mmCIF file of N, CA and C in Angstrom:
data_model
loop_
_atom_site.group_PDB
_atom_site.id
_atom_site.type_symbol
_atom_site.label_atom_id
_atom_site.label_comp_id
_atom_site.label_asym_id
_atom_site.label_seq_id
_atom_site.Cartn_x
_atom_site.Cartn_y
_atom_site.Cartn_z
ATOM 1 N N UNK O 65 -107.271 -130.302 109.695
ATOM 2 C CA UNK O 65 -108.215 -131.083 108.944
ATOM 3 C C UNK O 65 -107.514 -131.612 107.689
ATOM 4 N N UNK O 66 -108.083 -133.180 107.440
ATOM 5 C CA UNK O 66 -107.675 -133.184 105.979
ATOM 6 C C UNK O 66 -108.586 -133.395 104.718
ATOM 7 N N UNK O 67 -108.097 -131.995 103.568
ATOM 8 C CA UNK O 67 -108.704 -132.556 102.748
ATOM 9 C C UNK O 67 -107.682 -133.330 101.381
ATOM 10 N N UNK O 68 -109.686 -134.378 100.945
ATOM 11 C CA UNK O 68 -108.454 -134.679 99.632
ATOM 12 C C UNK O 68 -109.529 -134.100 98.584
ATOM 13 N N UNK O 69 -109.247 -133.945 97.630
ATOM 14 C CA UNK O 69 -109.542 -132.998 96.170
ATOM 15 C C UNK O 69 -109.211 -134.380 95.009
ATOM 16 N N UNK O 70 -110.260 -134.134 94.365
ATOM 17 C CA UNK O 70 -110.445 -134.928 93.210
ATOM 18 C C UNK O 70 -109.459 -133.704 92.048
ATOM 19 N N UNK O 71 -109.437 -134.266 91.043
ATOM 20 C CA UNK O 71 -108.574 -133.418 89.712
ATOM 21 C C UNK O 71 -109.168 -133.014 89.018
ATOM 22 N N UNK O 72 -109.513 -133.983 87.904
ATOM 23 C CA UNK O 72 -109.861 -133.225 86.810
ATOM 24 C C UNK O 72 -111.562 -133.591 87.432
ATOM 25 N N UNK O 73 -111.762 -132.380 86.400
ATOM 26 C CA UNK O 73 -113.263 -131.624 86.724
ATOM 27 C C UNK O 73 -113.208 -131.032 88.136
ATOM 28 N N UNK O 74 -112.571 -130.573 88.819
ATOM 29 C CA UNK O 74 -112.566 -130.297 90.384
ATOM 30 C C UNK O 74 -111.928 -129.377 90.183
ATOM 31 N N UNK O 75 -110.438 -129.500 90.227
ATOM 32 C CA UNK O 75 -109.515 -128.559 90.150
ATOM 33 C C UNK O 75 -108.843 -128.268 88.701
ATOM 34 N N UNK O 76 -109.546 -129.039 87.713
ATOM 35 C CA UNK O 76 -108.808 -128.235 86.628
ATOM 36 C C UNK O 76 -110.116 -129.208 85.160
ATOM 37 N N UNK O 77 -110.198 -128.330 84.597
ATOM 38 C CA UNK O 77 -111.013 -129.217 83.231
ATOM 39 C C UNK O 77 -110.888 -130.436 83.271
ATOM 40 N N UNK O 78 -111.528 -131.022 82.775
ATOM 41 C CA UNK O 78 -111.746 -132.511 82.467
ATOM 42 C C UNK O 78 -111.388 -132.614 81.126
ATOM 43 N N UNK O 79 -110.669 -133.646 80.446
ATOM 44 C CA UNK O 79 -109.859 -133.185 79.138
ATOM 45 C C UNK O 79 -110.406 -134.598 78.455
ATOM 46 N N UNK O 80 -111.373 -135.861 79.055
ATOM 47 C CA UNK O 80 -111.667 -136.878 78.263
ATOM 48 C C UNK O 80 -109.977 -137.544 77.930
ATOM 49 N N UNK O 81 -109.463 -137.629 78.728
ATOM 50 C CA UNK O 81 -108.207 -138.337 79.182
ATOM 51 C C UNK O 81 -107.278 -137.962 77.931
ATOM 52 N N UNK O 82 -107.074 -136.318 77.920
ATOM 53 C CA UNK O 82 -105.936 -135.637 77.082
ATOM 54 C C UNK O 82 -105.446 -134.774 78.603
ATOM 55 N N UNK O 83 -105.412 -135.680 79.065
ATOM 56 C CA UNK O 83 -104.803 -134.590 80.781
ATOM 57 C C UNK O 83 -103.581 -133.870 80.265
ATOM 58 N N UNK O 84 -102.839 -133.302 79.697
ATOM 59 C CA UNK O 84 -101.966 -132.760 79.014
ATOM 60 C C UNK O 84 -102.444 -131.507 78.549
ATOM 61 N N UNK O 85 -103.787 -131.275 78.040
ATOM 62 C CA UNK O 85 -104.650 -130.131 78.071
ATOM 63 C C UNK O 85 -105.666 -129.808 78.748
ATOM 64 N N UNK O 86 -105.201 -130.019 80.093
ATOM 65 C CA UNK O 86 -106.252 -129.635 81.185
ATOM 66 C C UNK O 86 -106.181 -128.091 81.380
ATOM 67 N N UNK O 87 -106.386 -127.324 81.596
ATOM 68 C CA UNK O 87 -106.845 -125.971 82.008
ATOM 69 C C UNK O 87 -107.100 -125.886 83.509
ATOM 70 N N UNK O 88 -106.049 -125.500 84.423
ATOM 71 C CA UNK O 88 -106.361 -125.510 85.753
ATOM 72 C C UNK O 88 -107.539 -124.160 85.949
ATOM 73 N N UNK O 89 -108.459 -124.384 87.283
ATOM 74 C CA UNK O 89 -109.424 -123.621 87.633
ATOM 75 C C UNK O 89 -108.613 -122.538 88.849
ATOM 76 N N UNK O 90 -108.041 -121.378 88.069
ATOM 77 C CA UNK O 90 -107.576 -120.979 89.256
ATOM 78 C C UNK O 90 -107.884 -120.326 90.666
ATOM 79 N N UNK O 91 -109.408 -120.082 90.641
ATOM 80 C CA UNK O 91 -110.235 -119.831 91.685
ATOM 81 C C UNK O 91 -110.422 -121.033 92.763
ATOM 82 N N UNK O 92 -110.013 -121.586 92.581
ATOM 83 C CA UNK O 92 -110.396 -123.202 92.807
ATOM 84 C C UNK O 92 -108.690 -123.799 93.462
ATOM 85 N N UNK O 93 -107.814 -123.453 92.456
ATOM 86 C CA UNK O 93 -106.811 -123.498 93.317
ATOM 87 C C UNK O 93 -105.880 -122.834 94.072
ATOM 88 N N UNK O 94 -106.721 -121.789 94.006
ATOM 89 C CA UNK O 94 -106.218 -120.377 95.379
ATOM 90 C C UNK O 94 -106.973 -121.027 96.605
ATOM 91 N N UNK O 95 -108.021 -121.747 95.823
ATOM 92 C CA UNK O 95 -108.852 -121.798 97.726
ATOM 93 C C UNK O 95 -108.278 -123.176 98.336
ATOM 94 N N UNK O 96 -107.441 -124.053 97.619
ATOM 95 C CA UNK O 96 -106.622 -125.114 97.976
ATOM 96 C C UNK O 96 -105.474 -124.670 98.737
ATOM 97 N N UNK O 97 -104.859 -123.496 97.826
ATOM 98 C CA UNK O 97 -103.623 -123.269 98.641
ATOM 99 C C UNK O 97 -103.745 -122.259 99.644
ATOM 100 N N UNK O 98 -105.050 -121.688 99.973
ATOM 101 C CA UNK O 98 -105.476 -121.472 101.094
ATOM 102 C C UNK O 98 -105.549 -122.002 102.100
ATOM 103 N N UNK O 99 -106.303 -123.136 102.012
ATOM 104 C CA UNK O 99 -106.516 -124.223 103.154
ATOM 105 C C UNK O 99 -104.659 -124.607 103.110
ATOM 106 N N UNK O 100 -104.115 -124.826 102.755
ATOM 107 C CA UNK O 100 -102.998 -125.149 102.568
ATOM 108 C C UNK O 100 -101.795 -124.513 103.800
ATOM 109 N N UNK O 101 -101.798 -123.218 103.523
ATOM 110 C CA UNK O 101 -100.860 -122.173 104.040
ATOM 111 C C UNK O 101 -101.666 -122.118 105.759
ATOM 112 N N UNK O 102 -102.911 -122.534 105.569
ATOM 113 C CA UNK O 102 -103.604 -122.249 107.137
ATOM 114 C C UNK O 102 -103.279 -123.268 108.320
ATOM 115 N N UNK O 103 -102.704 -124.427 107.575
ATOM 116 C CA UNK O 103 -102.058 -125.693 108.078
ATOM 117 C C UNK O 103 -102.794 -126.973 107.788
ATOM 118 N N UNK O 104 -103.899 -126.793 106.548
ATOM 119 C CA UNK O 104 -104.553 -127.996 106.683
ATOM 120 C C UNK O 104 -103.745 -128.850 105.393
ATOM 121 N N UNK O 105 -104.072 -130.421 105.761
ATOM 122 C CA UNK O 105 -103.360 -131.320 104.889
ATOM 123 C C UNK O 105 -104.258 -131.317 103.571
ATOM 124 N N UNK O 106 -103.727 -131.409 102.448
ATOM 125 C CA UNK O 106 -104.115 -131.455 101.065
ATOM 126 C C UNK O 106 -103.541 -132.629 100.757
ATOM 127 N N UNK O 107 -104.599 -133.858 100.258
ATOM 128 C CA UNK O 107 -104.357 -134.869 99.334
ATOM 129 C C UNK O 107 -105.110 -134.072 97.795
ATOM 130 N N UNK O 108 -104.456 -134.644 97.113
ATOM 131 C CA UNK O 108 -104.905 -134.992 96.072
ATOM 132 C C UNK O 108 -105.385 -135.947 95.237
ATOM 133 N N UNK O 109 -106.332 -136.477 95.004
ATOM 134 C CA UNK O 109 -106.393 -138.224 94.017
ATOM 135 C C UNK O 109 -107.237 -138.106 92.959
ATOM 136 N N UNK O 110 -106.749 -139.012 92.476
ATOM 137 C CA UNK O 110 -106.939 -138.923 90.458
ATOM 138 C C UNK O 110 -107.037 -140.198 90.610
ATOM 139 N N UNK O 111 -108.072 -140.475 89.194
ATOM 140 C CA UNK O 111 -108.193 -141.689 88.561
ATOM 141 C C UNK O 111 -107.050 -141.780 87.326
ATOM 142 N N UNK O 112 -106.282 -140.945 86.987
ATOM 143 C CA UNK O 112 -105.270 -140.838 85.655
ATOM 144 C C UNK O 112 -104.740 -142.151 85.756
ATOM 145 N N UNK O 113 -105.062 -142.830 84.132
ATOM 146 C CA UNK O 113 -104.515 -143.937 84.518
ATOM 147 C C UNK O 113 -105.254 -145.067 84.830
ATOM 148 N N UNK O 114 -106.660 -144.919 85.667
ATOM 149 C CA UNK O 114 -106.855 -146.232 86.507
ATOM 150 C C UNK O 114 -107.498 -147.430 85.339
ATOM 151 N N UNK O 115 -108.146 -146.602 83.995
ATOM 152 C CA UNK O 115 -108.402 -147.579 83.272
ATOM 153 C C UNK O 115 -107.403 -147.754 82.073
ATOM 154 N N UNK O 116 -106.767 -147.204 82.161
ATOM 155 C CA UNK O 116 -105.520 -147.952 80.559
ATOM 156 C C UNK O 116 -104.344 -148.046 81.320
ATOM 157 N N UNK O 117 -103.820 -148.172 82.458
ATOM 158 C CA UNK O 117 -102.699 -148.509 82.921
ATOM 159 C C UNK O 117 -101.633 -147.929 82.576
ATOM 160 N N UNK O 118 -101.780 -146.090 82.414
ATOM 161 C CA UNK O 118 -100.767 -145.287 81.941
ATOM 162 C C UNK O 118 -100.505 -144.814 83.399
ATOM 163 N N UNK O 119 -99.063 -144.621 83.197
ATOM 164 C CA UNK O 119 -99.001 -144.142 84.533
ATOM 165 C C UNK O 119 -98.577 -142.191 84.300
ATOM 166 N N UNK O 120 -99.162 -141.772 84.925
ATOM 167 C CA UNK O 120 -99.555 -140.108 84.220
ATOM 168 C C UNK O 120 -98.863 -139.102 85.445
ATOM 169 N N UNK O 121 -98.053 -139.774 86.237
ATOM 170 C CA UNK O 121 -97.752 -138.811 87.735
ATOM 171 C C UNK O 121 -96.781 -137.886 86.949
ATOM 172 N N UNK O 122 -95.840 -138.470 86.094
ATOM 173 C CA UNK O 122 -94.712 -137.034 85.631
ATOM 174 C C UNK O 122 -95.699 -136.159 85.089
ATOM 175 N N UNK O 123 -96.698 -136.525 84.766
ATOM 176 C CA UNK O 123 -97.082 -135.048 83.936
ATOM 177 C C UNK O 123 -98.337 -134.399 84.748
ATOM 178 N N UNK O 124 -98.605 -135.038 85.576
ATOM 179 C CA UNK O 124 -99.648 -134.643 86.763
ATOM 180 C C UNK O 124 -98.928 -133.859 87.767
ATOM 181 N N UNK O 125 -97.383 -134.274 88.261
ATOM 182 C CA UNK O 125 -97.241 -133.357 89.202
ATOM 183 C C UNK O 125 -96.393 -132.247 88.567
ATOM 184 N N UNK O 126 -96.257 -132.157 87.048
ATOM 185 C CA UNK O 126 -95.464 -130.748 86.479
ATOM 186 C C UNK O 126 -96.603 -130.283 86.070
ATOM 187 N N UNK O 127 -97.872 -130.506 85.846
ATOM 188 C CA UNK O 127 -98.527 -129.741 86.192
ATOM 189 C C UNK O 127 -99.352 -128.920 87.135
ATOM 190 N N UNK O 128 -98.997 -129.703 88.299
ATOM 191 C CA UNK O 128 -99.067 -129.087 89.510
ATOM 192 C C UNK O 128 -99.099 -128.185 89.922
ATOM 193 N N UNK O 129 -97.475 -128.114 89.938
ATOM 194 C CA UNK O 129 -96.365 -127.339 89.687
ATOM 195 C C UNK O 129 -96.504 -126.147 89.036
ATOM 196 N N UNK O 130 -96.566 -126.420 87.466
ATOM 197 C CA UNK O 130 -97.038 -125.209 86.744
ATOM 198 C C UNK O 130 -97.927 -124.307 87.094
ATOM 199 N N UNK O 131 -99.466 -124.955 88.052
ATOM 200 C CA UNK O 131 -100.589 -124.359 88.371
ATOM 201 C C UNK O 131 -100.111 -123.312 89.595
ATOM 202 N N UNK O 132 -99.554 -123.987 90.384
ATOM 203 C CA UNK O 132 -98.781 -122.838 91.672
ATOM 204 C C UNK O 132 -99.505 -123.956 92.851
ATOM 205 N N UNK O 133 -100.044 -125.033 92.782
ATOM 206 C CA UNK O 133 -101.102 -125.877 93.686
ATOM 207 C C UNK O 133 -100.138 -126.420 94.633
ATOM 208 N N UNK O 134 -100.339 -125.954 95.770
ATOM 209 C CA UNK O 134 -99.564 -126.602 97.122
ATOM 210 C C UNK O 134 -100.225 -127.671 97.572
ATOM 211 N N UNK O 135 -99.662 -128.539 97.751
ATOM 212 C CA UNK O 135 -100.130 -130.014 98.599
ATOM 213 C C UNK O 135 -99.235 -130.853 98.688
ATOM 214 N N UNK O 136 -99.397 -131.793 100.141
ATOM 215 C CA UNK O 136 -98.695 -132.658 100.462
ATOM 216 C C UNK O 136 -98.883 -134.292 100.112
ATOM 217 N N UNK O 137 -99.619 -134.782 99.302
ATOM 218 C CA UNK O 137 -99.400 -135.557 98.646
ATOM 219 C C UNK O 137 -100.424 -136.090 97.669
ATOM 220 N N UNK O 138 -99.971 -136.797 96.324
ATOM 221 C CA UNK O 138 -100.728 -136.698 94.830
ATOM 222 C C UNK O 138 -100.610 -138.331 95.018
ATOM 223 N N UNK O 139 -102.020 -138.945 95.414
ATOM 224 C CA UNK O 139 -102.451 -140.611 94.985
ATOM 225 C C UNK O 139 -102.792 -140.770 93.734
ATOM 226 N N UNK O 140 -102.320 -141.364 93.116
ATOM 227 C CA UNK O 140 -103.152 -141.716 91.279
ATOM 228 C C UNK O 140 -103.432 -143.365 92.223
ATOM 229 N N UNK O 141 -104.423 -143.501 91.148
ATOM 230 C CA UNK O 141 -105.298 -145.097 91.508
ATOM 231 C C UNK O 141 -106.292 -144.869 91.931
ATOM 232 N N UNK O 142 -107.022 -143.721 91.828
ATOM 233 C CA UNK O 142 -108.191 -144.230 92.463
ATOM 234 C C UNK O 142 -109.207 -144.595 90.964
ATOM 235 N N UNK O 143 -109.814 -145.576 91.740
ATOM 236 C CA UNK O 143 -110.558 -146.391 90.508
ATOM 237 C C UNK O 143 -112.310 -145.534 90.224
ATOM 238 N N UNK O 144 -111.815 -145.442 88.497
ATOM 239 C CA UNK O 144 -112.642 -145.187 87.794
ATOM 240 C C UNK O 144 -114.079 -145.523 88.065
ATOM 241 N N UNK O 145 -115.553 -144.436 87.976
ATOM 242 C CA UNK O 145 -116.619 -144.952 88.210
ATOM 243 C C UNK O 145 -117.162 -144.327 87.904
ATOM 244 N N UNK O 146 -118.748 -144.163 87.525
ATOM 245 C CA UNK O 146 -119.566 -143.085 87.264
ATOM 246 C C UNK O 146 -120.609 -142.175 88.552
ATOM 247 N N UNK O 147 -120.322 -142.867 89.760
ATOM 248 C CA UNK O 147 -121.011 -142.745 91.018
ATOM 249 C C UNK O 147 -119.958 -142.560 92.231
ATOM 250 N N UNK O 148 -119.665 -142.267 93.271
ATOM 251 C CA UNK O 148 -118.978 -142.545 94.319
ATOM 252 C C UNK O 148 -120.139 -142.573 95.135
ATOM 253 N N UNK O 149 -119.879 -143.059 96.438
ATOM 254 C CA UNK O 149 -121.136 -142.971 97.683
ATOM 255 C C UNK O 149 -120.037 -143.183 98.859
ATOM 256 N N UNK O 150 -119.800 -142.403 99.380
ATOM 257 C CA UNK O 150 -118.813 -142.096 100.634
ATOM 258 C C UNK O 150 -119.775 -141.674 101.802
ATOM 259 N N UNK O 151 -119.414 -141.337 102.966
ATOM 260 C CA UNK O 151 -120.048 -140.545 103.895
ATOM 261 C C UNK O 151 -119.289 -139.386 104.188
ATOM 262 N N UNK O 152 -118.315 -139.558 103.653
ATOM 263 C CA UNK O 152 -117.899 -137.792 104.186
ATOM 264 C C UNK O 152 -117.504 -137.161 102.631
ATOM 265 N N UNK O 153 -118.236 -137.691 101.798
ATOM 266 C CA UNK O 153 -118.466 -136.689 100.295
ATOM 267 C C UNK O 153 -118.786 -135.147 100.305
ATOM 268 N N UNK O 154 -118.483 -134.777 99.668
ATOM 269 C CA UNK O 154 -118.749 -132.744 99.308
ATOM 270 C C UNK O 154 -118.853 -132.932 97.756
ATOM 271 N N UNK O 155 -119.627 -132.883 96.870
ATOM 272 C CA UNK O 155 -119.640 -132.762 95.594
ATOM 273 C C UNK O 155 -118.860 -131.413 95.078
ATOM 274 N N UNK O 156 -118.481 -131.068 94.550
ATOM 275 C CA UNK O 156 -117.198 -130.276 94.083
ATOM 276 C C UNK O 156 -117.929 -128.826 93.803
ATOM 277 N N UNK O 157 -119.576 -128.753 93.474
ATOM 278 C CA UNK O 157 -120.462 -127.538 93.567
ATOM 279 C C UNK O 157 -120.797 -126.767 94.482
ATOM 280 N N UNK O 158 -120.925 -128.141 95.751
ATOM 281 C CA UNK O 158 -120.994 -127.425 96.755
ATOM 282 C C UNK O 158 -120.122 -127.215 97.945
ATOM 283 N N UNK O 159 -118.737 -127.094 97.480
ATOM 284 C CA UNK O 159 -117.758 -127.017 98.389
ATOM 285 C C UNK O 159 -117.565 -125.388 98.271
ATOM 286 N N UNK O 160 -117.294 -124.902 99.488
ATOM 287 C CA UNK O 160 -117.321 -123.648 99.534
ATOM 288 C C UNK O 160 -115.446 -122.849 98.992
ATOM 289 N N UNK O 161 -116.102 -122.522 97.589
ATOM 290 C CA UNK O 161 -114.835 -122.541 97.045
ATOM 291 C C UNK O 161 -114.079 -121.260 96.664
ATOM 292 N N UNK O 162 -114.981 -120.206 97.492
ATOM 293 C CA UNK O 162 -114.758 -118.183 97.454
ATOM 294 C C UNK O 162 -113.912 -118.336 98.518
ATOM 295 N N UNK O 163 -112.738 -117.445 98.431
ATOM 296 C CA UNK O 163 -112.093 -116.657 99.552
ATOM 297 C C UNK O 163 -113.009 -115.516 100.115
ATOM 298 N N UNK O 164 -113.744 -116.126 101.360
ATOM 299 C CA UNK O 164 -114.308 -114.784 102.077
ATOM 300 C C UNK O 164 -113.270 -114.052 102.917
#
């Protein structure tokens, strides 16, 4: 299966675009690198960036890194919004995010 994982507020604080002091959720990213090690694909995508045209990947994937977060690949661009409406959405509350 693949999942992709939103960033900030998902997997690590939301910092009001000081992503540099994000606070990873590490309950949150044990159950990533869970799915991970079991063989499923991990995207990652972030809006970092999509509205001031910084490009934020060096410091997005050393913090990655730092967190211990396994995945096979980190999209920046996804564009900024206050809504998404997908059909295969999981809001980030109710994703089942305990190691049973």
């Amino acid at each position: 299966m693949i999942y992709c994982f939103d960033l900030d507020d998902t997997l690590c604080s939301g910092t009001s675009m000081k992503y540099e002091e994000a606070e990873p959720f590490i309950d949150r990213i044990n159950r990533v690198n869970q799915l991970y090690d079991t063989g499923h694909t991990i995207k990652i995508f972030t809006a970092r960036g999509s509205e001031t045209g910084i490009d934020w990947r060096h410091v997005t994937e050393e913090q990655l890194s730092n967190w211990g977060l396994r995945y096979h690949i980190l999209l920046l661009g996804k564009p900024a919004a206050d809504v998404y409406v997908d059909d295969k959405a999981c809001h980030e509350k109710d994703f089942a995010w305990r190691l049973d």
